[in-house]
Structures are given as C-alpha cells and as structure tokens.
Amino acid sequence: MLSFRKTFVSGVAIAIASTSLFAAPAAAQDAAATEEEGLTEIVVTAQRREENLQDVPLSVDVVSGEKLDAINAGGGDIRAFAGRVPSLNIESSFGRTFPRFYIRGLGNTDFDLNASQPVSIVYDDVVLENPILKGFPVFDVDRVEVLRGPQGTLFGRNTPAGIVKFDSVRPDKEGANYLKASFGRFNTAGIETGIGGKVTDSLSIRGSLSWQRRSDWVDNIDNFNNGGDLEGFADLAARLQVQYAPADNVKLRVTGQYRDFDGTARVFRANLFAPGTNNLVGLGGVNTPFRRDQVRADGLNFQKLKLYSVASNFEYDFGPATLTSVTSWWSGKYTSRGDIDGGVPAGPGFIPFSANSQDDVPDLDQFTQELRISSNNDEGLKYQAGVFYFDESLAIASYNYDTPTGLLPSVTALQQQDSKAWGVFGSLTYPVTEQLSLTAGLRYNDDKRRLDVGRGGFFGAIGNGFAKVQDNNLTWDVSATYEASDAVNLYARVAKGYRAPSIQGRALFVFTTVQDAISTADSETIMSYEAGIKTQFSNRLRFNLSAFKYDLNNAQLTAVGGASNAARLINVDNVAGYGFEAELEARPVDNLSLTAGISYNSAEIDDANAFITGCGGGCTVTDPVRPGSPGIFSIDGNQLPQAPKWSVNWTAGYGVPVAGGEIYAFTDWAYRSNVNFFLYTSAEFNDDHMLEGGLRLGYRTDRFDIAGYVRNITNDASAVGGIDFNNLTGFVNEPRIYGLEASIKF
C-alpha cells in the first residue's frame, strides 16, 4: 500500500497562518512598518483565509523577521522557540532530533519513538505526527505560527492542545533570495540560502538549503571505553519547490525535502543534582562547581537521522469557492544510542549499575491526504469543509545494555506500529451585524492503531504480544467576534478537542512478560473556554489579552523512568487548567521597536485515585505515599511536568541610519518559572527558573547585513530534564554561543 503511495505522492504544501505581536525593528520583517509609519496591519491565515490578526477569534502568535533570525543564530534548532511565545515550551532528551512540545501546560514527556503528543506540528500544510519528524530544521521560512487551544475544524489533524505551524517562502515570491553564513564558538558554523522566482509566466522554482555543524565541545574526561568528546553534530536539510500555474485559477506546487543529521546523542549527567535539592553539582560531588563542558560517560554514543518527503498542493478556483488538495509522504530512518546512567562505574557519585540504551527506527512511512473546499466571498456566509486521511507504518527496535562495553544487549524489543485515521471537518462564519460575527465548526474523527512487540534477552525469546486501540469522536467549536470600536475587538470561544487512544511498548531492564511492557491509554477529550480582547489604539501600540480555562477529561499521561526505565501510559480523571496570555507590541518612536509577552498556566492533575511509582534511585519524593504501599505516591494536585506557571519574553530593537544603511541592535529574552520533570514531585527533579537572552549588533543595508551575535548571553545553566531510574541523572540547556553572521539579499 505504501509503495503505491510513494509513487502516487507528488508535492507538499503549507497554507500557514501568521499572527503576532512579535515584530522586529523597521525594515526587518513584513509585519513591521517602515520607520515613518509605525505598526501596520498583520494579515494572518489562522482560519484558512487572509484576515487581520485583530479580527481572529483565537489566541494566536507568530515569530517572524528579526526575532526569527535571532532565534536561529548560533546553530539554534527548534527548541530555541521555547518561551519565545507565551504558553509554549519545547524540550528534548534526544537533543535536536526528537522535540517535545507543550502548549498551556499540555504535552507528553514520553521518550519512546511512537509517543503521541497533544501538540500538532504542521509544516507547509502537512501534519508531522512522529516525534523524529517534528524536529525538521527551520530555514527559509516566512513565519512560525502558534495556535493555542483545541484545533481540528479547519485543519487536517485534530489536536487538543494547539498547533505550531511553519510556512516556507513560496517559489513565486519576488525579492526573497538570500545567502547567509555564520561562524562562532565551538566551531559552530552555518550556511543557509533560499533562491527562486519565476522561470516563465507560469513556472516558478525555489531551492532552499540549511547546513549547521558544531565540534564536540563536552570533554569526556575519563575517555572510558574510548568514549571521546560529545555534543557535536552536522545537520544538512534541503527543500525544492516547483510551482506551475497555467491559468489564474489553477496552481500546483510540488515540494521535496531532505534531512541528514549525524552527531552524538544527548549528554546525560550522573548525579547532577545534590541529594535533597535541585542544585547542580560538579563531577567531584556536592562541594565542586558544576561545569557544562565536562562529563564522565561511557562510550558508544551516536545519533543518525535521515528524512525524505515529497508532497503536492493543488488549488483550483472555480469562482464561488476554491478546491485544495494536499498530498504528502514522509519517510525516515533513525538510530540513537547514549549513556542513560550518565557516568562510568567509578562515578561521578554512586551508580548502582551501568546502562546504555539504543532506540532505532528502521523504517517510518507517513502518508496524508487532505481535500478541502472554501468559499471565496468577503461578505455574507463563509464556509469551509474538508476530509483528511492519515496512514503511518512505524518499525522500532530498542536495545538495553547492562555493561558499559555494550556489545550484547540484555533485552531487545522489536515493535511494529500501524496507525490509520480519517476525519471530516467543516466551519461556517456568519456576520450577524456589522460588528458581530459568529463561527461554528464540527469534526468527526476515526482512529485505529495496532502495536506488535517481540522481546528477547540473553536467554532467548521472552515472548510476543500486541495491543489494539480504536475510537471515534465528534468535536466542535463555537466562537464570536465583536468589534466594540475601530480600536477594540472582543472575542470568545468554546471548543471541544480530542486525542486518539495510544499504545506504548518498552524493553525493560528486568525480565518480565511481554504484556507487562505494553500499556494503552484511552482517548482523552478537552473542553476549552477562552475569551480575549485585541486592541490597537494607534499605529504605535498594539495590546492583546486572552484568558482561558479547560478541563482535560480522561487525560493521557506517561509515567516515565523508574527502576525499570519504563514509559507507561495511564489515564487520570481530569487535568484542570486555567491562565492567561498577554502580548504587547510598541513603536514609541521611529527606529525603536519593543515587544513583550507574559503567560500564566495552571495545569493540575485532579484525580484522588491517581498513583504512580516514584524514582528508581536516590531522589526525595515529596508526594503523599499511598497507605500500605511504600514507593507508590499520589500525584493528585501536581502541576503537569514541563509546564511552568509563568513565562515572560521581551525584545527590543533600535536602528540608527548611517550612510545608506543603519547600525542596529536587537535583543531578545525569555524567562520561565519552576518546572517539574516527572508526574511525581521531588526535591531534585525540577528546576527553579531559567532566563536566556540574546543580543545582535550589526550594520545592514537593503542588500547586506553583517552582525555579531550572542545566544544565552548570561550563560544561564539550568536543568531542563532528568532520568530517574538509576541515580540523580539530568541534562541541561545549551551553553553561551557567540559569533559572526553575514548575509546578502539578491
């Protein structure tokens, strides 16, 4: 079936949306105005049609222009967007190849390669389902858009938490050719380019390329088992778009993409936390300072990823409406091996036993087809409707090694997962009066999944097992927009969202039956309530505020780690969430632009019968113990993992005209409050706060830009995750990176 689809597929597409309060200095991005004009209207497509951001009844944000350039500087990957948009967090225990997304506290800490995430990633109109697809590099992109809250009545794939969308520069866009090169600390180098335009009146082509590399910069001081230094990488990605428009009402765009990543896996650090606290300690124990550039780790650390995709986007405008077809095929292969105990037999600290694990994807194939129709009228009743089909075949091989030499695995698990889903969706918008507009959407979802697992160990086969899940569900949303004045819009939205049931299998270190390594979670539903105000009183100031509340029923959660290094799915009765997002964009004087965003998220488990096991080695769990069950703890009332209650971001840009160009400065900052790493709470596995900032100083004209940059300028050292099965192992954020970057537009 998939071989047939491989020949059938022909193109990729994105009809991404954009909106935002994050603009950059003058002449730096399309959303910003010229120096004399101040702020201008931001046109977005969050509802699959071009609209003013202020008219959209959704909490939407966008990163573009100078802020996007700053985030990508210094070899940054998709995780660098964490905190740059209110209520958005991104982290990974795999590094650059397996990001985990969280919106309004909702995400999934699962580290297995078939993990289901409640945040959807849409790249050029194509949903990227598997985690290894979601880290595709961000290059030659117009905008990155974040839609918060349940989505599905306008998009091919439903999601209970939100969508992060990436919109590539189109092949027919004029004046968008560029070449950019950079070099910085740790031999961090990058080349990025996008070149295209019209070849004939009907044919346009655009080629884009991104290459990044960094030397191994973490000193493996023992060189145990010929471990070598760590954290280096080489990452190559390319995109080719061909667009054919033989008539004004017909357009076909075909896109091919490729990625080749070769580097080391994420560096884990044994006994990173001082017992009884979350303080970071050095390799010599609690009395030594933490050093990010040193580790004592086993060898056999590597990570390789190859991705391929081809897709087509076909549009036919037959007057009253436009028919759009988006067809896509993605394929990938992946292998990642690392030292999950974070040390060597001699330390640092006490390590009960050595453990090295490897997770491979020998084969991933994802096929999607979306067909939708949308009205073209600007007045009166507007409509959209579509159908969506998803088919994924995923093979996973997991190996656990109990010795640092790791030549033979103690336990092996081979998994085959097959998933199919389809949906029908539609939306109507009707202007009741000149001031009041109502929108209603409906979606039917049907999902099926099967996972087959075979496990073996030193003594032969342990057994085979399988699990199947399926469900169907009806989701909907209703929203209203009221234009209180030319400067003030009010909106409210109620939405029901849904996530399909999930299956998880894991090769454990202990010899249990195969069925013990398979867990399932029933589907979850969410009821979300949101209201907001969007204001723009002049072309100098824009301020938006949204407040929300949700109830996530039968919530799918993952209990990760523990003594067996498991990833086990559970359902809890409810997660109760509420909070707000506020965003400000100002241009108080010419040449100066300011932005700020703040969010508060409470996302607490509400289930008196929710109990899980605690950590597998050395941590101090602070949750109540279940009566009569030592080692089993209540998680009722806990904030969800990787969900900071507070996040704040701000930027400032200033330019001084000089000799046909300008000297400019741009700085961007992101702060987040305490995050917990697991479902249970402990004294060690959390981080109090993180503050990362960047600075860019340079000179630019209409064609040239040369600048110096610094990322994580204060060299903030914060833990961003942990591994709890063996000792107090954790991993930390990226170091300070500085360098030079030059670009030319042509």
XYZ file of C-alpha atoms in Angstrom:
746
model
C 0.000 0.000 0.000
C 2.732 2.414 0.972
C 4.798 1.548 -2.080
C 1.822 2.587 -4.186
C 1.565 5.813 -2.223
C 5.232 6.564 -2.746
C 4.636 6.644 -6.482
C 1.360 8.498 -6.050
C 2.600 11.314 -3.837
C 3.746 14.474 -5.529
C 4.034 17.604 -3.532
C 3.939 19.419 -0.246
C 2.128 22.452 0.847
C 1.508 24.848 3.551
C -1.124 27.403 3.964
C 0.270 28.543 7.196
C -1.071 31.248 9.236
C 0.551 34.040 10.897
C -0.276 36.471 13.502
C 1.697 38.040 16.095
C 2.670 40.534 18.439
C 6.292 39.778 17.943
C 7.534 42.181 15.354
C 11.092 43.377 14.940
C 12.816 46.634 14.066
C 11.910 48.640 10.983
C 12.677 47.084 7.621
C 13.338 43.785 9.393
C 10.102 41.923 8.727
C 6.966 42.101 6.640
C 4.720 42.646 9.665
C 6.633 45.746 10.718
C 6.068 49.060 9.063
C 8.571 51.496 7.667
C 10.194 53.825 10.148
C 7.758 56.626 9.304
C 4.602 54.532 9.511
C 4.871 52.712 12.826
C 2.938 49.450 13.165
C 0.870 48.127 10.292
C -1.866 45.555 9.981
C -0.768 41.941 10.440
C -2.522 39.695 7.936
C -2.895 36.091 9.079
C -4.453 32.885 7.782
C -5.203 31.177 11.083
C -8.709 30.390 9.797
C -7.504 29.309 6.334
C -8.223 32.744 4.834
C -6.443 36.073 4.963
C -7.609 38.146 7.920
C -6.381 40.874 10.226
C -4.873 39.349 13.357
C -7.117 41.557 15.467
C -10.255 40.026 13.881
C -9.395 36.370 14.539
C -11.295 34.759 17.470
C -8.283 32.673 18.525
C -5.250 33.072 20.732
C -2.578 33.156 18.021
C 1.030 34.291 17.972
C 3.754 34.397 15.363
C 7.523 34.606 15.193
C 8.987 36.184 12.074
C 11.550 38.647 10.802
C 14.359 39.684 13.104
C 13.135 37.649 16.040
C 13.146 34.520 13.873
C 16.656 35.332 12.637
C 17.892 35.849 16.193
C 16.468 32.542 17.441
C 18.105 30.616 14.589
C 21.533 32.208 15.107
C 24.392 30.175 16.517
C 23.194 26.763 15.383
C 19.853 27.026 17.142
C 17.252 24.339 16.486
C 13.511 24.168 17.021
C 13.900 24.010 20.822
C 15.100 27.631 20.753
C 11.465 28.707 20.255
C 10.649 27.592 23.808
C 9.361 30.549 25.793
C 9.619 32.937 22.846
C 5.820 32.679 22.578
C 3.624 32.811 25.698
C 2.464 29.365 26.901
C 4.868 27.487 24.570
C 7.562 25.135 25.890
C 9.798 22.736 23.939
C 12.331 20.267 25.364
C 14.022 17.018 24.418
C 16.018 14.167 25.943
C 17.275 13.329 22.432
C 18.669 16.762 21.556
C 17.975 18.146 18.095
C 16.098 15.158 16.669
C 13.099 14.489 18.932
C 11.487 17.670 20.349
C 8.542 17.536 22.750
C 6.066 20.433 22.549
C 3.812 21.844 25.281
C 1.081 24.489 24.939
C -0.757 25.793 28.002
C 0.875 23.025 30.034
C -0.340 20.192 27.803
C 2.316 17.921 26.328
C 3.881 14.484 26.720
C 7.217 13.639 28.370
C 7.267 10.175 26.744
C 10.706 9.347 25.289
C 9.589 6.418 23.120
C 9.666 6.742 19.352
C 5.929 6.244 18.895
C 4.926 8.797 21.536
C 1.634 10.569 20.944
C 1.809 14.328 21.503
C -1.188 16.642 22.058
C 0.511 19.471 20.148
C 0.437 19.117 16.352
C 3.276 20.316 14.132
C 2.203 21.452 10.662
C 4.937 22.112 8.110
C 3.616 23.594 4.862
C 0.078 22.300 5.458
C 1.302 18.786 6.300
C 0.980 17.400 9.808
C 4.162 15.772 11.163
C 2.997 13.032 13.510
C 6.051 11.052 14.593
C 8.451 12.790 17.009
C 11.504 12.371 14.751
C 9.743 14.393 12.042
C 8.917 17.284 14.362
C 12.493 18.500 14.677
C 12.861 19.294 10.964
C 15.091 22.395 10.740
C 13.515 25.833 10.431
C 15.016 27.586 7.406
C 13.815 29.796 4.549
C 10.586 30.251 6.489
C 8.272 33.256 6.350
C 6.677 32.777 9.748
C 6.232 30.374 12.613
C 2.693 30.491 13.948
C 1.368 29.164 17.249
C -2.372 28.494 17.614
C -3.325 27.846 21.234
C -6.246 25.666 22.273
C -8.048 22.736 20.583
C -7.939 22.735 16.758
C -9.447 20.468 14.122
C -12.446 22.046 12.411
C -10.129 23.883 9.994
C -7.137 21.535 9.818
C -6.463 18.031 8.641
C -5.387 16.638 12.029
C -7.186 17.308 15.285
C -5.281 18.371 18.394
C -6.389 19.072 21.977
C -3.584 21.500 22.895
C -2.736 23.546 19.822
C -0.714 23.769 16.631
C 2.747 25.068 15.750
C 2.869 25.847 12.026
C 5.787 26.611 9.748
C 5.276 28.494 6.486
C 8.048 28.234 3.895
C 8.818 31.069 1.499
C 6.861 30.388 -1.677
C 8.641 29.848 -5.014
C 6.838 32.776 -6.702
C 7.784 35.316 -4.032
C 9.871 38.078 -5.560
C 12.838 39.725 -3.854
C 13.298 36.886 -1.353
C 16.638 35.446 -2.494
C 19.373 35.390 0.137
C 22.594 33.747 1.262
C 23.648 33.663 4.910
C 26.796 32.336 6.575
C 27.913 32.285 10.207
C 30.754 31.068 12.404
C 31.004 31.012 16.176
C 32.072 29.358 19.399
C 32.853 25.607 19.421
C 33.390 25.855 15.649
C 29.667 26.388 15.240
C 29.149 27.108 11.551
C 26.126 27.538 9.353
C 25.139 28.224 5.774
C 21.569 28.990 4.758
C 20.144 30.048 1.421
C 16.905 30.399 -0.474
C 16.902 31.129 -4.197
C 13.906 31.192 -6.504
C 11.475 33.085 -8.640
C 9.614 32.883 -11.903
C 11.231 30.930 -14.704
C 8.339 31.622 -17.056
C 4.949 33.302 -16.596
C 3.511 30.015 -15.349
C 6.518 28.254 -13.765
C 8.306 29.159 -10.516
C 11.091 27.262 -8.732
C 12.739 27.753 -5.343
C 15.608 25.869 -3.766
C 16.498 26.192 -0.070
C 19.330 24.730 1.976
C 20.467 24.735 5.583
C 23.755 23.319 6.857
C 24.820 23.535 10.503
C 27.684 21.946 12.379
C 29.396 22.123 15.752
C 32.503 20.397 17.093
C 32.340 18.107 20.109
C 32.689 20.557 22.980
C 31.888 18.461 26.077
C 35.113 16.936 27.426
C 34.615 13.268 28.371
C 37.400 13.437 30.915
C 37.815 9.708 31.637
C 37.599 8.672 27.974
C 36.147 5.473 29.434
C 35.591 2.757 26.835
C 37.087 5.124 24.245
C 34.113 7.383 24.807
C 35.507 10.505 23.181
C 34.142 14.038 23.457
C 30.452 14.770 22.923
C 27.680 17.107 21.734
C 28.969 17.762 18.220
C 26.781 17.466 15.147
C 26.415 18.064 11.420
C 22.902 18.783 10.158
C 22.002 19.188 6.486
C 18.493 19.952 5.226
C 17.222 20.925 1.783
C 13.942 21.838 0.116
C 12.979 22.141 -3.558
C 9.657 23.677 -4.609
C 8.274 23.723 -8.139
C 5.085 25.669 -8.784
C 3.075 25.552 -12.005
C 0.198 27.979 -12.610
C -1.024 27.610 -16.197
C -4.030 29.859 -15.509
C -5.101 32.407 -12.922
C -7.407 29.887 -11.252
C -5.092 26.826 -11.220
C -1.949 26.296 -9.169
C 0.115 23.177 -8.441
C 3.088 23.234 -6.078
C 5.304 20.167 -5.657
C 7.838 20.054 -2.825
C 10.624 17.663 -1.943
C 12.535 17.817 1.367
C 15.542 16.022 2.806
C 17.426 15.932 6.107
C 20.680 14.199 7.080
C 21.762 14.500 10.733
C 24.923 12.936 12.177
C 26.071 13.670 15.714
C 26.166 12.474 19.291
C 23.121 11.739 21.410
C 22.095 13.984 24.286
C 24.663 14.117 27.074
C 23.218 12.798 30.341
C 24.995 13.629 33.595
C 25.024 11.189 36.512
C 24.222 12.607 39.963
C 23.773 16.079 38.531
C 21.587 17.123 41.487
C 22.755 17.439 45.076
C 20.637 14.981 47.132
C 17.663 16.695 48.733
C 17.952 19.779 46.465
C 17.852 20.709 42.796
C 21.291 22.354 42.935
C 23.619 21.399 40.077
C 26.915 19.890 41.206
C 30.221 19.121 39.550
C 31.902 15.826 38.818
C 33.592 15.820 42.207
C 30.337 15.903 44.172
C 28.352 18.461 46.122
C 31.382 20.548 47.048
C 32.508 21.113 43.441
C 31.080 23.645 40.993
C 29.068 22.444 38.009
C 30.832 22.608 34.641
C 28.775 22.226 31.493
C 31.797 21.319 29.360
C 32.785 18.222 31.382
C 31.246 14.784 31.795
C 32.269 11.245 32.717
C 30.395 8.936 30.367
C 30.506 5.541 28.692
C 31.407 5.403 25.022
C 29.226 4.217 22.164
C 27.329 7.478 21.866
C 25.900 8.349 18.455
C 22.818 9.620 16.679
C 21.895 9.492 12.989
C 18.720 10.564 11.190
C 17.657 10.649 7.557
C 14.305 12.031 6.394
C 12.720 12.315 2.971
C 9.434 13.846 1.905
C 7.524 14.690 -1.220
C 4.193 16.467 -1.350
C 1.844 18.356 -3.612
C -0.554 21.221 -3.089
C -3.153 21.693 -5.818
C -5.605 24.627 -5.886
C -8.475 25.171 -8.299
C -10.548 28.339 -8.057
C -13.908 27.825 -9.727
C -15.370 31.193 -8.754
C -17.574 30.878 -5.677
C -15.086 28.567 -3.952
C -11.588 27.089 -4.145
C -10.814 23.380 -4.070
C -7.499 22.422 -2.418
C -5.784 19.041 -2.341
C -2.713 18.404 -0.153
C -0.952 15.058 -0.587
C 2.166 14.132 1.355
C 4.543 11.253 2.023
C 7.321 11.313 4.635
C 9.880 8.574 5.239
C 12.674 8.284 7.762
C 15.357 6.145 9.388
C 16.836 6.862 12.808
C 19.266 5.479 15.354
C 20.259 6.934 18.712
C 22.457 5.423 21.423
C 23.501 7.012 24.683
C 24.703 6.500 28.226
C 21.485 6.782 30.212
C 23.094 6.205 33.610
C 25.163 9.307 32.849
C 28.501 8.095 34.180
C 31.061 5.324 34.408
C 31.482 2.598 37.060
C 33.724 4.925 39.052
C 31.233 7.795 39.066
C 30.528 10.604 39.364
C 28.804 9.601 42.588
C 27.217 6.246 43.235
C 25.950 4.430 40.121
C 24.192 1.152 41.026
C 24.700 -0.364 37.577
C 25.808 0.693 34.123
C 23.154 1.160 31.483
C 23.390 2.066 27.835
C 20.375 2.129 25.527
C 19.726 2.386 21.821
C 16.489 3.190 20.026
C 16.175 2.801 16.259
C 13.559 3.473 13.628
C 14.488 1.094 10.802
C 11.554 2.370 8.773
C 8.941 5.123 9.054
C 6.379 5.883 6.376
C 3.686 8.514 6.793
C 1.059 9.246 4.156
C -1.528 12.026 4.425
C -4.233 13.261 2.104
C -6.362 16.338 2.702
C -9.104 17.628 0.429
C -10.999 20.796 1.301
C -13.250 23.412 -0.247
C -13.546 27.014 0.931
C -15.748 29.899 -0.147
C -14.181 32.953 -1.756
C -16.675 35.622 -0.730
C -15.646 38.502 1.513
C -19.175 39.226 2.728
C -22.109 37.152 3.931
C -21.872 33.491 4.918
C -18.407 31.965 4.556
C -17.740 28.236 4.704
C -15.007 25.628 4.664
C -15.214 21.845 4.603
C -12.772 19.007 4.129
C -11.784 15.385 4.560
C -8.480 14.064 5.888
C -6.766 10.659 5.756
C -3.669 9.538 7.679
C -1.724 6.269 7.393
C 1.516 5.502 9.233
C 3.747 2.439 9.339
C 6.434 2.567 12.031
C 9.086 -0.010 12.947
C 11.008 0.438 16.221
C 13.947 -1.504 17.632
C 15.035 -0.893 21.234
C 18.136 -2.316 22.911
C 19.206 -2.120 26.541
C 22.809 -2.847 27.535
C 23.746 -3.655 31.130
C 27.513 -3.300 30.645
C 29.451 -0.238 29.520
C 31.113 -2.137 26.672
C 27.603 -2.865 25.444
C 28.436 -5.399 22.769
C 25.398 -7.577 23.503
C 22.026 -6.217 24.589
C 20.475 -7.653 27.741
C 16.970 -7.005 26.416
C 15.775 -6.370 22.873
C 12.346 -5.226 21.749
C 11.158 -5.093 18.149
C 7.940 -3.181 17.593
C 5.699 -2.625 14.594
C 3.018 0.027 14.843
C 0.363 0.663 12.197
C -1.964 3.636 12.508
C -4.869 4.808 10.388
C -7.137 7.789 10.885
C -9.650 9.789 8.932
C -11.753 12.816 9.639
C -14.425 15.055 8.162
C -14.458 18.699 9.198
C -16.176 21.958 8.390
C -16.705 25.527 9.564
C -19.218 28.341 8.949
C -18.760 32.057 9.630
C -21.692 34.460 9.506
C -21.700 38.250 10.100
C -24.792 38.783 12.248
C -24.267 42.552 12.187
C -21.509 44.842 11.022
C -19.962 44.438 14.463
C -20.791 40.846 15.454
C -19.550 37.726 13.646
C -20.210 34.103 14.655
C -18.227 30.989 13.691
C -19.119 27.351 14.289
C -17.154 24.234 13.357
C -17.671 20.481 13.547
C -15.374 17.480 13.088
C -15.776 13.703 13.085
C -12.681 11.657 13.986
C -11.994 7.958 13.476
C -8.689 6.460 14.687
C -7.210 2.933 14.752
C -3.802 1.730 15.936
C -2.098 -1.641 16.472
C 1.277 -2.336 18.085
C 3.051 -5.719 17.841
C 6.021 -6.354 20.157
C 8.569 -9.135 20.259
C 11.067 -9.246 23.112
C 14.211 -11.252 23.705
C 17.172 -11.395 26.103
C 20.318 -13.330 26.919
C 18.306 -16.488 27.418
C 16.311 -16.328 24.215
C 12.840 -15.126 23.355
C 10.791 -13.683 26.196
C 7.575 -13.545 24.256
C 5.424 -11.728 21.770
C 2.441 -9.524 22.399
C 0.215 -6.981 20.759
C -2.385 -4.373 21.578
C -5.053 -2.620 19.522
C -6.927 0.601 20.215
C -9.591 2.473 18.281
C -12.154 5.186 18.824
C -14.290 7.756 17.064
C -15.360 11.112 18.364
C -17.233 14.279 17.452
C -15.508 17.569 18.258
C -16.664 21.128 17.704
C -16.049 24.806 18.379
C -18.148 27.974 18.539
C -16.697 31.481 18.600
C -17.839 35.074 18.380
C -16.032 38.285 17.478
C -17.441 41.689 18.418
C -15.979 44.936 17.089
C -16.557 47.266 20.022
C -14.813 50.108 18.187
C -12.264 50.693 15.473
C -9.586 50.094 18.109
C -11.075 47.274 20.196
C -12.230 43.768 19.265
C -13.649 41.279 21.740
C -13.848 37.528 21.176
C -14.949 34.365 22.935
C -14.514 30.714 22.002
C -15.725 27.370 23.323
C -14.149 24.240 21.864
C -14.194 20.509 22.407
C -10.983 18.699 21.458
C -9.891 15.076 21.295
C -6.750 12.915 21.248
C -6.941 9.363 19.961
C -6.099 6.382 22.192
C -2.413 5.422 22.411
C -0.231 2.334 22.821
C 3.220 2.133 24.313
C 5.778 -0.656 24.445
C 9.176 -0.588 26.129
C 12.076 -3.039 26.507
C 12.656 -3.178 30.247
C 15.837 -3.979 32.114
C 14.037 -6.572 34.205
C 12.778 -9.830 32.757
C 9.011 -9.529 32.827
C 6.403 -10.834 30.463
C 5.959 -9.019 27.202
C 2.499 -7.845 28.139
C 3.988 -6.000 31.087
C 5.896 -3.914 28.567
C 2.753 -2.859 26.695
C 0.413 -0.218 28.029
C -2.526 1.594 26.488
C -4.377 4.806 27.212
C -7.970 5.537 26.282
C -8.794 8.635 24.260
C -8.925 11.968 26.047
C -11.274 14.898 25.481
C -10.944 18.533 26.415
C -13.475 21.295 26.949
C -11.814 24.666 26.468
C -13.229 28.112 27.234
C -11.455 31.254 26.088
C -12.145 34.984 25.870
C -9.979 37.880 24.882
C -9.578 41.468 23.867
C -7.478 42.707 20.953
C -6.647 46.395 20.794
C -4.751 48.808 18.597
C -5.316 52.436 19.552
C -2.746 53.871 17.161
C -0.080 52.784 14.735
C 2.324 52.917 17.673
C 0.770 50.434 20.101
C -0.915 47.018 19.945
C -2.034 45.035 23.004
C -3.858 41.694 23.164
C -5.064 39.735 26.177
C -6.661 36.277 26.396
C -7.872 34.234 29.355
C -8.709 30.538 29.265
C -9.973 27.619 31.272
C -10.051 23.956 30.304
C -10.982 20.551 31.634
C -8.983 17.678 30.159
C -11.047 14.566 30.804
C -9.570 11.058 30.934
C -6.198 12.710 30.374
C -3.463 10.620 28.746
C -0.261 10.859 30.763
C 3.027 8.954 30.668
C 4.799 7.686 33.754
C 8.420 7.645 32.572
C 11.586 6.308 34.172
C 11.551 4.460 37.473
C 13.616 1.404 38.339
C 12.812 -0.280 35.006
C 13.262 2.798 32.789
C 9.712 2.305 31.548
C 7.369 4.565 29.654
C 3.922 3.517 30.781
C 0.666 5.121 29.698
C -2.033 5.958 32.211
C -5.326 7.843 32.230
C -6.322 10.208 35.032
C -9.823 11.531 35.559
C -9.090 15.180 34.908
C -6.487 17.867 34.424
C -7.842 21.290 35.365
C -6.209 24.211 33.614
C -6.600 27.966 33.563
C -4.478 31.009 32.828
C -3.903 33.936 30.530
C -1.635 35.301 27.799
C -0.856 38.970 27.257
C 1.190 40.454 24.438
C 2.335 43.969 23.694
C 3.932 45.461 20.608
C 5.013 49.088 20.590
C 6.887 51.522 18.402
C 7.119 54.560 20.683
C 9.469 56.444 18.343
C 10.860 55.834 14.894
C 13.704 53.296 14.836
C 12.692 51.724 18.157
C 10.503 48.630 18.438
C 9.519 46.818 21.624
C 7.600 43.621 22.284
C 6.647 41.780 25.447
C 4.646 38.680 26.285
C 3.608 37.032 29.517
C 1.590 33.929 30.323
C 0.332 32.141 33.394
C -0.598 28.449 33.227
C -2.074 26.332 35.980
C -2.367 22.719 34.804
C -3.054 20.468 37.779
C -3.962 16.791 37.962
C -7.365 16.315 39.574
C -7.750 12.635 40.453
C -7.714 11.318 44.027
C -7.049 7.793 42.715
C -4.013 8.664 40.585
C -0.957 6.820 41.945
C 2.397 6.003 40.343
C 5.766 4.608 41.439
C 8.497 7.043 42.384
C 12.038 7.316 41.121
C 14.318 4.337 40.773
C 17.351 5.706 42.538
C 18.150 8.328 45.131
C 15.551 11.050 44.756
C 13.424 12.520 47.549
C 9.780 12.207 46.546
C 7.605 14.813 48.262
C 4.168 13.450 47.322
C 1.954 11.538 49.793
C 2.501 7.784 49.956
C -0.470 5.565 49.216
C -1.455 3.941 52.551
C 0.084 0.488 52.835
C 2.033 0.840 49.564
C 5.617 2.036 50.103
C 7.091 3.502 46.914
C 3.662 4.315 45.448
C 2.742 8.003 45.507
C -0.313 10.162 44.876
C 0.033 12.696 42.042
C -3.309 14.368 42.741
C -2.887 18.154 42.680
C 0.516 18.108 40.921
C 1.282 20.553 38.142
C 1.907 18.728 34.852
C 5.581 18.125 34.018
C 7.424 20.661 31.843
C 4.628 23.183 32.483
C 5.992 26.400 34.022
C 3.309 28.501 35.627
C 4.925 31.741 34.492
C 6.704 32.571 31.263
C 7.817 36.009 30.116
C 9.524 37.154 26.936
C 10.545 40.521 25.584
C 12.522 42.053 22.722
C 13.926 45.468 21.857
C 15.350 46.702 18.588
C 16.895 50.041 17.692
C 18.449 51.300 14.478
C 20.438 54.440 13.645
C 20.567 55.469 9.953
C 24.163 55.620 8.714
C 25.494 56.066 5.171
C 22.822 54.305 3.139
C 22.037 51.758 5.824
C 21.685 51.503 9.570
C 23.614 50.380 12.601
C 21.247 48.324 14.702
C 20.924 46.399 17.925
C 18.370 43.717 18.734
C 17.959 41.790 21.974
C 15.506 39.044 22.898
C 14.870 37.394 26.276
C 12.807 34.516 27.656
C 12.118 33.613 31.285
C 10.264 30.647 32.726
C 9.469 29.771 36.313
C 9.823 26.400 38.040
C 9.243 23.212 36.045
C 8.878 19.687 37.340
C 10.333 16.879 35.201
C 8.013 13.996 36.148
C 4.447 13.326 37.209
C 5.547 12.960 40.828
C 7.275 15.813 42.644
C 10.670 15.502 44.269
C 13.282 17.732 45.814
C 15.736 17.015 42.991
C 13.983 16.571 39.646
C 12.920 20.139 38.946
C 14.413 23.495 38.037
C 13.627 26.767 39.806
C 13.776 29.075 36.785
C 15.605 29.780 33.552
C 16.462 33.104 31.917
C 18.065 33.128 28.477
C 18.844 36.187 26.410
C 20.329 37.018 23.056
C 21.967 40.086 21.541
C 22.672 41.037 17.948
C 24.715 44.085 16.867
C 25.334 44.908 13.249
C 25.161 47.076 10.172
C 22.709 46.497 7.330
C 21.524 47.979 4.081
C 18.765 46.887 1.746
C 21.092 44.144 0.498
C 23.795 43.423 3.076
C 23.761 42.541 6.767
C 26.779 41.788 8.937
C 26.405 41.291 12.670
C 27.844 39.794 15.793
C 25.536 37.672 17.913
C 25.403 36.055 21.348
C 22.892 33.405 22.461
C 22.338 32.610 26.150
C 24.343 35.731 26.823
C 24.419 35.248 30.612
C 25.459 31.590 30.206
C 22.492 30.517 32.340
C 22.955 26.883 33.458
C 19.611 25.213 34.106
C 18.475 21.634 34.191
C 15.835 21.003 31.529
C 15.103 17.322 32.176
C 16.045 14.243 34.154
C 16.395 10.457 34.057
C 15.273 8.908 37.306
C 15.683 5.139 37.070
C 19.254 4.736 38.341
C 20.631 7.862 40.000
C 20.086 11.614 40.009
C 20.814 11.968 36.289
C 19.813 15.056 34.350
C 20.586 17.189 31.319
C 20.994 20.931 30.898
C 20.300 23.783 28.494
C 22.549 24.982 25.676
C 25.718 26.967 26.547
C 26.586 30.514 25.573
C 27.256 30.710 21.830
C 28.718 33.769 20.128
C 29.942 34.509 16.639
C 29.585 36.478 13.424
C 26.948 36.249 10.719
C 26.816 37.830 7.266
C 24.046 37.754 4.687
C 23.201 39.154 1.293
C 19.843 39.593 -0.447
C 19.593 39.466 -4.206
